[in-house]
PDB file of C-alpha atoms in Angstrom:
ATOM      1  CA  UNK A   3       0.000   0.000   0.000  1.00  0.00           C
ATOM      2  CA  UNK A   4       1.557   3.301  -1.055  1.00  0.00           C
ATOM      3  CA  UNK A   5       1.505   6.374   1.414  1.00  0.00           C
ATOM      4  CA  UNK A   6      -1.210   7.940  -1.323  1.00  0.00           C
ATOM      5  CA  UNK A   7      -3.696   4.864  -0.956  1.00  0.00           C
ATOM      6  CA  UNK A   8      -3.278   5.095   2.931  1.00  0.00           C
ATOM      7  CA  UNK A   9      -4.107   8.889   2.727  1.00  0.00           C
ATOM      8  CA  UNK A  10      -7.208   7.830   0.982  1.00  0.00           C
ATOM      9  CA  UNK A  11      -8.282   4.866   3.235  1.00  0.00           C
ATOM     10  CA  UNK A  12      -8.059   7.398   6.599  1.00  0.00           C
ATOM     11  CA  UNK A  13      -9.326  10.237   4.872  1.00  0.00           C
ATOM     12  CA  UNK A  14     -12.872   8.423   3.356  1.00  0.00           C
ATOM     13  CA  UNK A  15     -13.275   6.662   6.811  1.00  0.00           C
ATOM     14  CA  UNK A  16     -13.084   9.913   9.093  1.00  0.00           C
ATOM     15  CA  UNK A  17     -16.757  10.188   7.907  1.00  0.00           C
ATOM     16  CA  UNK A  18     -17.321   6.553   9.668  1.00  0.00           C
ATOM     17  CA  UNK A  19     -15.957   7.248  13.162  1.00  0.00           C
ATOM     18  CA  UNK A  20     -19.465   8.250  14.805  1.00  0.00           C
ATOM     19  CA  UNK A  21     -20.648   3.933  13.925  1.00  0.00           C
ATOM     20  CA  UNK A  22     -17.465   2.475  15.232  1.00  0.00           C
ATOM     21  CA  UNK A  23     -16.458   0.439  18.545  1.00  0.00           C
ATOM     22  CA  UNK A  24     -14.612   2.233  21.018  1.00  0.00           C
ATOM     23  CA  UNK A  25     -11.148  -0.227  20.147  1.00  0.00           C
ATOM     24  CA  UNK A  26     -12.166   1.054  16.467  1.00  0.00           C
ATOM     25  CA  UNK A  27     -11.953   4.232  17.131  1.00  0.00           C
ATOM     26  CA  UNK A  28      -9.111   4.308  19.246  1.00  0.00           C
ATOM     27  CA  UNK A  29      -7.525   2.007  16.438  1.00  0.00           C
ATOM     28  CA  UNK A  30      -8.467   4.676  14.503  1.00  0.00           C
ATOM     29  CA  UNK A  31      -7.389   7.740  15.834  1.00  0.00           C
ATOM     30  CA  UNK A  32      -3.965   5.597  16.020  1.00  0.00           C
ATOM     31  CA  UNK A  33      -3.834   5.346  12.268  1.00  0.00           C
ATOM     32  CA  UNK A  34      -4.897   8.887  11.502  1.00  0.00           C
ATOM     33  CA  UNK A  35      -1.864  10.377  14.288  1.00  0.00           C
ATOM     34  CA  UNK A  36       0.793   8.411  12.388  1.00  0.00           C
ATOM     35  CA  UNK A  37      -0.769   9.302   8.877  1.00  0.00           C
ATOM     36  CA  UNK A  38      -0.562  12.969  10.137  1.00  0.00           C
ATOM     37  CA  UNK A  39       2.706  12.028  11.173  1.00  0.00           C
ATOM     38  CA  UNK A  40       3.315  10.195   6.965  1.00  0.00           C
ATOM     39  CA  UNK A  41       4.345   7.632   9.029  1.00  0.00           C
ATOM     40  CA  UNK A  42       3.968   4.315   6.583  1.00  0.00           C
ATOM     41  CA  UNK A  43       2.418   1.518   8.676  1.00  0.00           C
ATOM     42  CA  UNK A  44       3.307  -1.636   8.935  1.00  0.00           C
ATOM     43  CA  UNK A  45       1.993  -5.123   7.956  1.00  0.00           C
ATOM     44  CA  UNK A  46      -0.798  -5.564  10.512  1.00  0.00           C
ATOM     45  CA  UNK A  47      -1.849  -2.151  10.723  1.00  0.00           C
ATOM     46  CA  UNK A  48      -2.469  -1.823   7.033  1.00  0.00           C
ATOM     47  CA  UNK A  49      -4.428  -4.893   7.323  1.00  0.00           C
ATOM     48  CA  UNK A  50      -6.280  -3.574   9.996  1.00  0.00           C
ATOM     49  CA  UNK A  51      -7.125  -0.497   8.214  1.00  0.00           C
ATOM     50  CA  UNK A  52      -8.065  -2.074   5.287  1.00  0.00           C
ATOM     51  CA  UNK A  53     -10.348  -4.020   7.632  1.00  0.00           C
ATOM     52  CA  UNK A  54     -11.943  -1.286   8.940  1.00  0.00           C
ATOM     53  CA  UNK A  55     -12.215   0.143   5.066  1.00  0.00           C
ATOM     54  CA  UNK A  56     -13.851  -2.392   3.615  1.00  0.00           C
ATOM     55  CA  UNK A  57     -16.330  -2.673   6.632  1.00  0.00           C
ATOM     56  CA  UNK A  58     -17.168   0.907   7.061  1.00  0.00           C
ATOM     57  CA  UNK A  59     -16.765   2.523   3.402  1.00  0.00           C
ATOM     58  CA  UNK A  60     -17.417  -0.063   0.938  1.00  0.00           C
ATOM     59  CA  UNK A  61     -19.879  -1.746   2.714  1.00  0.00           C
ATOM     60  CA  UNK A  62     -22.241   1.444   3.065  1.00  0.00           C
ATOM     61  CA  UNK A  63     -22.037   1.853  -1.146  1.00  0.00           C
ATOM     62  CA  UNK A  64     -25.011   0.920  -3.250  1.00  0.00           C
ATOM     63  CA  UNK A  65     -24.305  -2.512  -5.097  1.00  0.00           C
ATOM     64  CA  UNK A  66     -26.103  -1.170  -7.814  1.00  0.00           C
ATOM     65  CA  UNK A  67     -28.192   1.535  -9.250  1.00  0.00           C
ATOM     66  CA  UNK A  68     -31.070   1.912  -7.182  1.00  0.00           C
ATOM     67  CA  UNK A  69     -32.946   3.096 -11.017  1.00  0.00           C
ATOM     68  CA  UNK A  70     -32.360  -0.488 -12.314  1.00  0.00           C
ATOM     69  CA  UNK A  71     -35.522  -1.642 -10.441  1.00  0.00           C
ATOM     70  CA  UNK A  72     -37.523   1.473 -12.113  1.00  0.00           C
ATOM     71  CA  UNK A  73     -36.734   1.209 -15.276  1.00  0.00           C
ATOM     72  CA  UNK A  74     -36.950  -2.988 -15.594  1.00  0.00           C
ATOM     73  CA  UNK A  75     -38.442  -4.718 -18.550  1.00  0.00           C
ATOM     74  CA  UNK A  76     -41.386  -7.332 -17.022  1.00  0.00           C
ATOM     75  CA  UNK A  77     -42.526  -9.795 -18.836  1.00  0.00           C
TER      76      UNK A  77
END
């Protein structure tokens, strides 16, 4: 993960904080000091973040466009 992509993963889920766990958060806050910091993290933590990426940001996106259903042909 380059220093750019870990800008974007703390950056998109500083919008999430308010529906994590407290050890989320705290995680968290963690990542975005030594981001502040362009500290690169290591291993675990990038894992981690990713983790709490995919859970926050990517699962709150619409699988699809909501329209489809509209505009559907039925037999």
């Amino acid at each position: 993960m380059t220093s750019v992509e870990q800008h974007k993963l703390v950056r998109e889920l500083r919008d999430f904080t308010a529906r994590m766990t407290r050890e989320e958060e705290r995680l968290f806050d963690m990542y975005r000091k030594r981001d502040k910091d362009d500290e690169d993290l290591d291993t675990l933590s990038r894992k981690k973040l990713q983790e709490l990426y995919e859970k926050y940001v990517v699962a709150s996106r619409p699988k699809g466009n909501p329209l489809d259903s509209l505009f559907s042909k039925k037999p």
